[in-house]
mmCIF file of C-alpha atoms in Angstrom:
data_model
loop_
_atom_site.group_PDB
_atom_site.id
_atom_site.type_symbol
_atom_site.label_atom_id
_atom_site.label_comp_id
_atom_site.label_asym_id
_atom_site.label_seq_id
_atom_site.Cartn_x
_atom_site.Cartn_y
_atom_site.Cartn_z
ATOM 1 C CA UNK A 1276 -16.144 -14.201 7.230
ATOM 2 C CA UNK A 1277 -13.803 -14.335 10.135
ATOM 3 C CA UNK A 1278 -15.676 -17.135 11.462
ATOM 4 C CA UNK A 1279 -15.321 -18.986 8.170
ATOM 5 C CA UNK A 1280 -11.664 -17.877 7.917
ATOM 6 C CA UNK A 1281 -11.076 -19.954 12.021
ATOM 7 C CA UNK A 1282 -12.961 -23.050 11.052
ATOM 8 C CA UNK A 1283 -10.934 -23.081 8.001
ATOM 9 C CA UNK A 1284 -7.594 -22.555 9.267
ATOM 10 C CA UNK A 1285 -7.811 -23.284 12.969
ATOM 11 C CA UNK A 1286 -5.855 -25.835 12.781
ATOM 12 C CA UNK A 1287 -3.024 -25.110 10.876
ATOM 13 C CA UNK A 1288 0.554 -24.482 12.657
ATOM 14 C CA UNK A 1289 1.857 -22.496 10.611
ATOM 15 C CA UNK A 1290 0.622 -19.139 9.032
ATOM 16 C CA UNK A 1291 1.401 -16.271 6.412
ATOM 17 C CA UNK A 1292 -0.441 -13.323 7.379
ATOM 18 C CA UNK A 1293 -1.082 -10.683 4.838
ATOM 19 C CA UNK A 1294 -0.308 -7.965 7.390
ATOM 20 C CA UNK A 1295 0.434 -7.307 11.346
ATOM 21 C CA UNK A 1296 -2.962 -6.453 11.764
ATOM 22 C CA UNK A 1297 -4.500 -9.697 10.720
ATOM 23 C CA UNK A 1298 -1.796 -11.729 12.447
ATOM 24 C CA UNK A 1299 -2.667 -9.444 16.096
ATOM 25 C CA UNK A 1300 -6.153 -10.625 15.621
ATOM 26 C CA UNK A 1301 -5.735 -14.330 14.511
ATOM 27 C CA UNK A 1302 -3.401 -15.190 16.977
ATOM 28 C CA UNK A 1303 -5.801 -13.360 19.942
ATOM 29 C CA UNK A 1304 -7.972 -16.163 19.034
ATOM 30 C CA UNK A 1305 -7.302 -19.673 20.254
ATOM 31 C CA UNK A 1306 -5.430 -21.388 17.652
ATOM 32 C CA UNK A 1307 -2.050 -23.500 17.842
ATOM 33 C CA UNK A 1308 0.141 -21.271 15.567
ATOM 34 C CA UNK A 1309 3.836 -22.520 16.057
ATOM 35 C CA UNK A 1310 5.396 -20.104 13.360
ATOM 36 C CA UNK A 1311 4.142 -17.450 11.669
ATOM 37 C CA UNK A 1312 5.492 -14.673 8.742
ATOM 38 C CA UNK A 1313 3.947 -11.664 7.559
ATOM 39 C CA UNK A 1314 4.104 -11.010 4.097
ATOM 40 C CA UNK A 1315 3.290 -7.768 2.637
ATOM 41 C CA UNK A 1316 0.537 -7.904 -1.036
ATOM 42 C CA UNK A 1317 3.059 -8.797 -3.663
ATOM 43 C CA UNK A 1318 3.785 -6.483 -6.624
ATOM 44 C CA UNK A 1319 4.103 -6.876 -10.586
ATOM 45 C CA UNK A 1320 7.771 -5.865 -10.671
ATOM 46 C CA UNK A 1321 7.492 -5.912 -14.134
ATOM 47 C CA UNK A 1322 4.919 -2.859 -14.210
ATOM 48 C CA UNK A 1323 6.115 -1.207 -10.638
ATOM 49 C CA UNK A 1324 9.624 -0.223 -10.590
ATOM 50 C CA UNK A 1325 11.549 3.385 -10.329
ATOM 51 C CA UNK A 1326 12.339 5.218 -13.298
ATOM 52 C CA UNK A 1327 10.622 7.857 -15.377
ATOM 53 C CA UNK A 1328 7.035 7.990 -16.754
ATOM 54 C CA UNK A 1329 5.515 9.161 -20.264
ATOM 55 C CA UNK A 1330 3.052 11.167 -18.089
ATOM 56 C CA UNK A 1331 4.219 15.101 -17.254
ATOM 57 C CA UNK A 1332 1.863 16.874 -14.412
ATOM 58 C CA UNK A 1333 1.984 20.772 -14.577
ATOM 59 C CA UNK A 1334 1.235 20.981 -10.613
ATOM 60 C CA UNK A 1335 2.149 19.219 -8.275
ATOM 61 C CA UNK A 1336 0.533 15.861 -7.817
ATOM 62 C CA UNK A 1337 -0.464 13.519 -4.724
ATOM 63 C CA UNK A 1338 -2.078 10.287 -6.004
ATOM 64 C CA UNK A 1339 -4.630 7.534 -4.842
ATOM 65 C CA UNK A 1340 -5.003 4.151 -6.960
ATOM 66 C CA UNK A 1341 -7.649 2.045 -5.759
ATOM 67 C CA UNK A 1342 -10.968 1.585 -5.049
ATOM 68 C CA UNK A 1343 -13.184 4.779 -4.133
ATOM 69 C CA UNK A 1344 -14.991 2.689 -1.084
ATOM 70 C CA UNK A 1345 -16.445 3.804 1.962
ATOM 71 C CA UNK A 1346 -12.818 2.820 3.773
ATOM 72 C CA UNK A 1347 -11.226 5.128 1.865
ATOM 73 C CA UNK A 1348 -12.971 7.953 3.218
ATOM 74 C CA UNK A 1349 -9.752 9.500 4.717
ATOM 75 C CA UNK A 1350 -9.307 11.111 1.125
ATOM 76 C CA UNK A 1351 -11.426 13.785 2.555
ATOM 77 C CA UNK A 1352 -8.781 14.708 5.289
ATOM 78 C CA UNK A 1353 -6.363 14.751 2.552
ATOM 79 C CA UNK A 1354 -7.736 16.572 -0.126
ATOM 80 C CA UNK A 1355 -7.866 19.407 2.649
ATOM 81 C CA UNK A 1356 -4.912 19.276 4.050
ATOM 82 C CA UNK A 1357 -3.198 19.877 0.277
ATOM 83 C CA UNK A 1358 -0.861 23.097 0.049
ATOM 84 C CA UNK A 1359 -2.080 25.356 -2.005
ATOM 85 C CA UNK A 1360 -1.517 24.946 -5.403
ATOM 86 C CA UNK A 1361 -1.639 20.891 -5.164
ATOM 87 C CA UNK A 1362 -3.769 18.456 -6.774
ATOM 88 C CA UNK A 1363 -4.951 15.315 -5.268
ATOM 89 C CA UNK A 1364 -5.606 12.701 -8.576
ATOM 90 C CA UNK A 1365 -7.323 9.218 -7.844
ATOM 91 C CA UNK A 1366 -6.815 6.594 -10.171
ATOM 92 C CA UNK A 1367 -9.543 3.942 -10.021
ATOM 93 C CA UNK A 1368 -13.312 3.734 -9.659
ATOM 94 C CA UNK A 1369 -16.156 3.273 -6.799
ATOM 95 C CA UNK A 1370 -19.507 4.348 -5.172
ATOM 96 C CA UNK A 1371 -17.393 7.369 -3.360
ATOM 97 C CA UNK A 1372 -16.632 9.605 -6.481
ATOM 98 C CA UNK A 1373 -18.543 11.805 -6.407
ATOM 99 C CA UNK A 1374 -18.196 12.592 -2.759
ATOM 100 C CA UNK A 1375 -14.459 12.906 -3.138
ATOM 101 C CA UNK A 1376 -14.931 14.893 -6.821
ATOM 102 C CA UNK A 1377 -16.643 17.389 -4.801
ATOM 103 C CA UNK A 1378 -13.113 18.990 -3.698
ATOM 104 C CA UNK A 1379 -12.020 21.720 -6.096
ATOM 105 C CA UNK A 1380 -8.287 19.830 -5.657
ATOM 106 C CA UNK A 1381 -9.701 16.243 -6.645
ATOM 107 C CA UNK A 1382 -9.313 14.702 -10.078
ATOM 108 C CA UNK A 1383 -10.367 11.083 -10.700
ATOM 109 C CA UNK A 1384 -9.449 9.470 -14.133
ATOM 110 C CA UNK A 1385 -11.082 6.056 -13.045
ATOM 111 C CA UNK A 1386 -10.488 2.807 -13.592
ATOM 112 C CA UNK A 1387 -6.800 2.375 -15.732
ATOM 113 C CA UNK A 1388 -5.117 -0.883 -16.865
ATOM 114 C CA UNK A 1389 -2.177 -1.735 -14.715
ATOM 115 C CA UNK A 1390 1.081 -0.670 -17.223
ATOM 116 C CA UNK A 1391 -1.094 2.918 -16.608
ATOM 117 C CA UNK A 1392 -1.324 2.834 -13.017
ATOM 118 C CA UNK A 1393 2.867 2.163 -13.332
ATOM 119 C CA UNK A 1394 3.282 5.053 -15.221
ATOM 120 C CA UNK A 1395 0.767 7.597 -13.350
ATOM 121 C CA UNK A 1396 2.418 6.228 -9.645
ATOM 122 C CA UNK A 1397 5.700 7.103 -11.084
ATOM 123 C CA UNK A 1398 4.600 10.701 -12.497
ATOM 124 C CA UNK A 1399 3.348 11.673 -9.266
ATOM 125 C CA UNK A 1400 5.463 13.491 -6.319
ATOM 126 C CA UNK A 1401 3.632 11.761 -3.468
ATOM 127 C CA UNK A 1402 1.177 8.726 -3.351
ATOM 128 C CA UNK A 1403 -0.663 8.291 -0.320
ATOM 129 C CA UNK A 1404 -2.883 5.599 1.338
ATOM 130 C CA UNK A 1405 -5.339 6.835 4.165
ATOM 131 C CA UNK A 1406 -6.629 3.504 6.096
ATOM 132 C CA UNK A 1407 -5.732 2.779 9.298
ATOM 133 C CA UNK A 1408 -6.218 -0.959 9.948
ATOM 134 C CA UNK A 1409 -4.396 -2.670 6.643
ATOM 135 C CA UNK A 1410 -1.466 -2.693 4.306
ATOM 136 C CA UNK A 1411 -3.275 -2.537 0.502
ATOM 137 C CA UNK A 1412 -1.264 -3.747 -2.125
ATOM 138 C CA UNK A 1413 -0.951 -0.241 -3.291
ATOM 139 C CA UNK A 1414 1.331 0.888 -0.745
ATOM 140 C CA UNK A 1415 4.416 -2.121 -1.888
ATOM 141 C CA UNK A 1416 3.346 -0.662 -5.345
ATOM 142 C CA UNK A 1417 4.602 2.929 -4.585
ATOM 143 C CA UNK A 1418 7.301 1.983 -2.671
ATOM 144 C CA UNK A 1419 8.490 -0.252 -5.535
ATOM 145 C CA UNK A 1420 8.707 2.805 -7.832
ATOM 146 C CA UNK A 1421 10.854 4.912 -5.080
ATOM 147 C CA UNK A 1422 7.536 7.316 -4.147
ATOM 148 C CA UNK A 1423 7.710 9.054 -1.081
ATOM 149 C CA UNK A 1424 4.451 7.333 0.632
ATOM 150 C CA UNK A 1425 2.611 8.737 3.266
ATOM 151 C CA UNK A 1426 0.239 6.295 5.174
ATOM 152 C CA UNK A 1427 -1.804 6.911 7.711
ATOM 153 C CA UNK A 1428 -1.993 5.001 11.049
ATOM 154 C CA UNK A 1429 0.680 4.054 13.426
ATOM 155 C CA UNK A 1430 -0.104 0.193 12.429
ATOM 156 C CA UNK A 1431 1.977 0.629 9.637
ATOM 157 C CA UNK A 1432 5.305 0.720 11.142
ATOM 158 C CA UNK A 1433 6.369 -2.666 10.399
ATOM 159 C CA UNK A 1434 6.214 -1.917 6.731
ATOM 160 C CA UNK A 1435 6.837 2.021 6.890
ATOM 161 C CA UNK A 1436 9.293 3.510 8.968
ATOM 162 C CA UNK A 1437 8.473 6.962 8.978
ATOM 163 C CA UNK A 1438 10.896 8.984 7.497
ATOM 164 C CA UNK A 1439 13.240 6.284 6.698
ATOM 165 C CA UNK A 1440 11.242 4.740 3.760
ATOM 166 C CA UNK A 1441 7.960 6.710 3.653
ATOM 167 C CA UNK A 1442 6.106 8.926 6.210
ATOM 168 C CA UNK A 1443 3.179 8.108 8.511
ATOM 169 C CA UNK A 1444 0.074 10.923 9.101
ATOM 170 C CA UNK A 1445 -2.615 10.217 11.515
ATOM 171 C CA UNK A 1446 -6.100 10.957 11.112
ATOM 172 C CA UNK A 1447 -6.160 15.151 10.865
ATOM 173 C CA UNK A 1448 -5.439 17.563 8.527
ATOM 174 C CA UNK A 1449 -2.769 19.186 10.716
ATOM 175 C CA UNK A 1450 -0.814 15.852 10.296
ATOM 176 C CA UNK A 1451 -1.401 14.937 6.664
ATOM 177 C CA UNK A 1452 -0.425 18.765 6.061
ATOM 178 C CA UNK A 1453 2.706 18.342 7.723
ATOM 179 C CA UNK A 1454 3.449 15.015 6.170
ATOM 180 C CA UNK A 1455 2.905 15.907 2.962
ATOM 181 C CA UNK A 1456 5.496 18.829 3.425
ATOM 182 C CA UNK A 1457 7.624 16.209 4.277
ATOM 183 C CA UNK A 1458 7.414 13.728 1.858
ATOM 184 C CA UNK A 1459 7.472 15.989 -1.146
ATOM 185 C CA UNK A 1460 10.924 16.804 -0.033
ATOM 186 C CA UNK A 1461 11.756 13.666 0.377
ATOM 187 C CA UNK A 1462 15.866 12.564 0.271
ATOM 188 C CA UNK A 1463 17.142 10.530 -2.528
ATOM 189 C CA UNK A 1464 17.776 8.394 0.783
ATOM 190 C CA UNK A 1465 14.217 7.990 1.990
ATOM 191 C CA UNK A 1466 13.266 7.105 -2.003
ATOM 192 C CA UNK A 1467 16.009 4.412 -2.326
ATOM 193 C CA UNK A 1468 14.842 2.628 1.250
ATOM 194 C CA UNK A 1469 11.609 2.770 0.234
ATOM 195 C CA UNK A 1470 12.792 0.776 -3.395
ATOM 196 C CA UNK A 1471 14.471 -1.716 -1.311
ATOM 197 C CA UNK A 1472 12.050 -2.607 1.210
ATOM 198 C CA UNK A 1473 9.765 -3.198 -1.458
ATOM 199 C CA UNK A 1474 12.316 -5.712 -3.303
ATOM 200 C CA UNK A 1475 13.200 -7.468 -0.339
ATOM 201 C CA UNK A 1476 9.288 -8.523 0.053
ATOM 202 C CA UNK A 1477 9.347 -9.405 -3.706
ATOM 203 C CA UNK A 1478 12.423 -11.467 -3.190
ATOM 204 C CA UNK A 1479 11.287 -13.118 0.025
ATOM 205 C CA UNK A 1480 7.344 -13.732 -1.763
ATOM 206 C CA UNK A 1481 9.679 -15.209 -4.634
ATOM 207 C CA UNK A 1482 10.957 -17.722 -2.588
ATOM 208 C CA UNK A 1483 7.989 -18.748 -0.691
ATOM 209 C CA UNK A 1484 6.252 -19.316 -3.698
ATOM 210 C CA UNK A 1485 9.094 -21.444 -4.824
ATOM 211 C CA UNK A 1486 8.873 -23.647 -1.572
ATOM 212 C CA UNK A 1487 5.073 -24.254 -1.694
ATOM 213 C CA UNK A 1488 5.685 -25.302 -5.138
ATOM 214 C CA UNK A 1489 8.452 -28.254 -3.760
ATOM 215 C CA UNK A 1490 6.548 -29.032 -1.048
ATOM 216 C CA UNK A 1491 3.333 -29.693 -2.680
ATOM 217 C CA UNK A 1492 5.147 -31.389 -5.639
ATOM 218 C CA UNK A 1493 6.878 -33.507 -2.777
ATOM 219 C CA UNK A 1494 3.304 -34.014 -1.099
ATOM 220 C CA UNK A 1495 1.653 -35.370 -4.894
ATOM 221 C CA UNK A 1496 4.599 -37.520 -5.029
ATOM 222 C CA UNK A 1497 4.783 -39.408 -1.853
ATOM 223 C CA UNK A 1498 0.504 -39.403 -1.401
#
């Protein structure tokens, strides 16, 4: 695939990149990239957005929505590092169920439509994402409802600053413990940052869309 993805765009000057990771690699390689932005998954802010939820948990609740894939497998680390007491509830579907179902802590509802997935992020105290080497569109999904997000891997600072916006655990229970501590008592501060970084992506993806759509208008025009 990455092979594909050079011959395809090897080329080109100028680049979006989906996340700093990608962009690190891509411009290792030898390609003329003259500009380049990094763009975060976009959102449906229609669906994703702070507020309350018709859905009342009677513990507390950290949740997971996406796929239950092998590079997910970090849900193991935090379904033990839970306090006591906690539940760890994955929304969504995959060949890893039943491996993470295993934990007395773990409930999986599977797949949901999206307006659900809105209303379970916002019910929840804590959503988390444990993958080290990408920036899901999950993550701009919490942070659009004002969730206190912990993320694992220090890759992630350009999009979470931890403990201004959201909190970043490495690989151990000892850390997602402790950062799961934090985050459920996170500041109305840390839950309003994390709201606006998400919006000024949305805004910015807005706009880009906006300019592809003149420019390739202008390009049908004048070819």
């Amino acid at each position: 695939m990455k092979e594909a993805l050079q011959r395809a765009i090897g080329h080109t000057p100028y680049c979006i990149f989906q996340s700093d990771t990608i962009k690190d690699w891509y411009l290792r390689q030898d390609h003329n990239v003259k500009s380049s932005i990094v763009l975060p998954n976009g959102y449906d802010d229609k669906v994703f957005y702070p507020g309350g939820s018709s859905i009342q948990f009677s513990q507390p609740t950290v949740l997971f929505a996406g796929k239950l894939g092998k590079w997910y497998r970090g849900l193991n680390v935090v379904a033990q590092a839970l306090p006591e007491g906690w539940k760890l509830l994955l929304v969504g579907d995959g060949p890893c169920r039943e491996e993470f179902e295993k934990h007395s802590n773990v409930e999986c509802i599977g797949r949901q439509d999206l307006e659900m997935v809105g209303e379970y992020v916002r019910a929840a105290d804590v959503c988390v994402m444990p993958v080290n080497d990408c920036s899901p569109i999950a993550t701009s999904e919490y942070l659009s409802c004002g969730k206190p997000v912990v993320h694992m891997g220090d890759h992630i600072c350009w999009m979470i600053k931890d403990g201004e916006n959201g909190f970043v655990a490495q690989n151990s229970v000892e850390s997602w413990h402790a950062k799961l501590q934090e985050a459920i008592q996170a500041s109305p501060e840390v839950r309003e940052r994390a709201v606006q970084s998400a919006s000024s992506w949305h805004e910015l993806q807005g706009k880009m869309k906006t300019w592809l759509g003149d420019w390739h208008e202008l390009n049908q025009t004048v070819c």
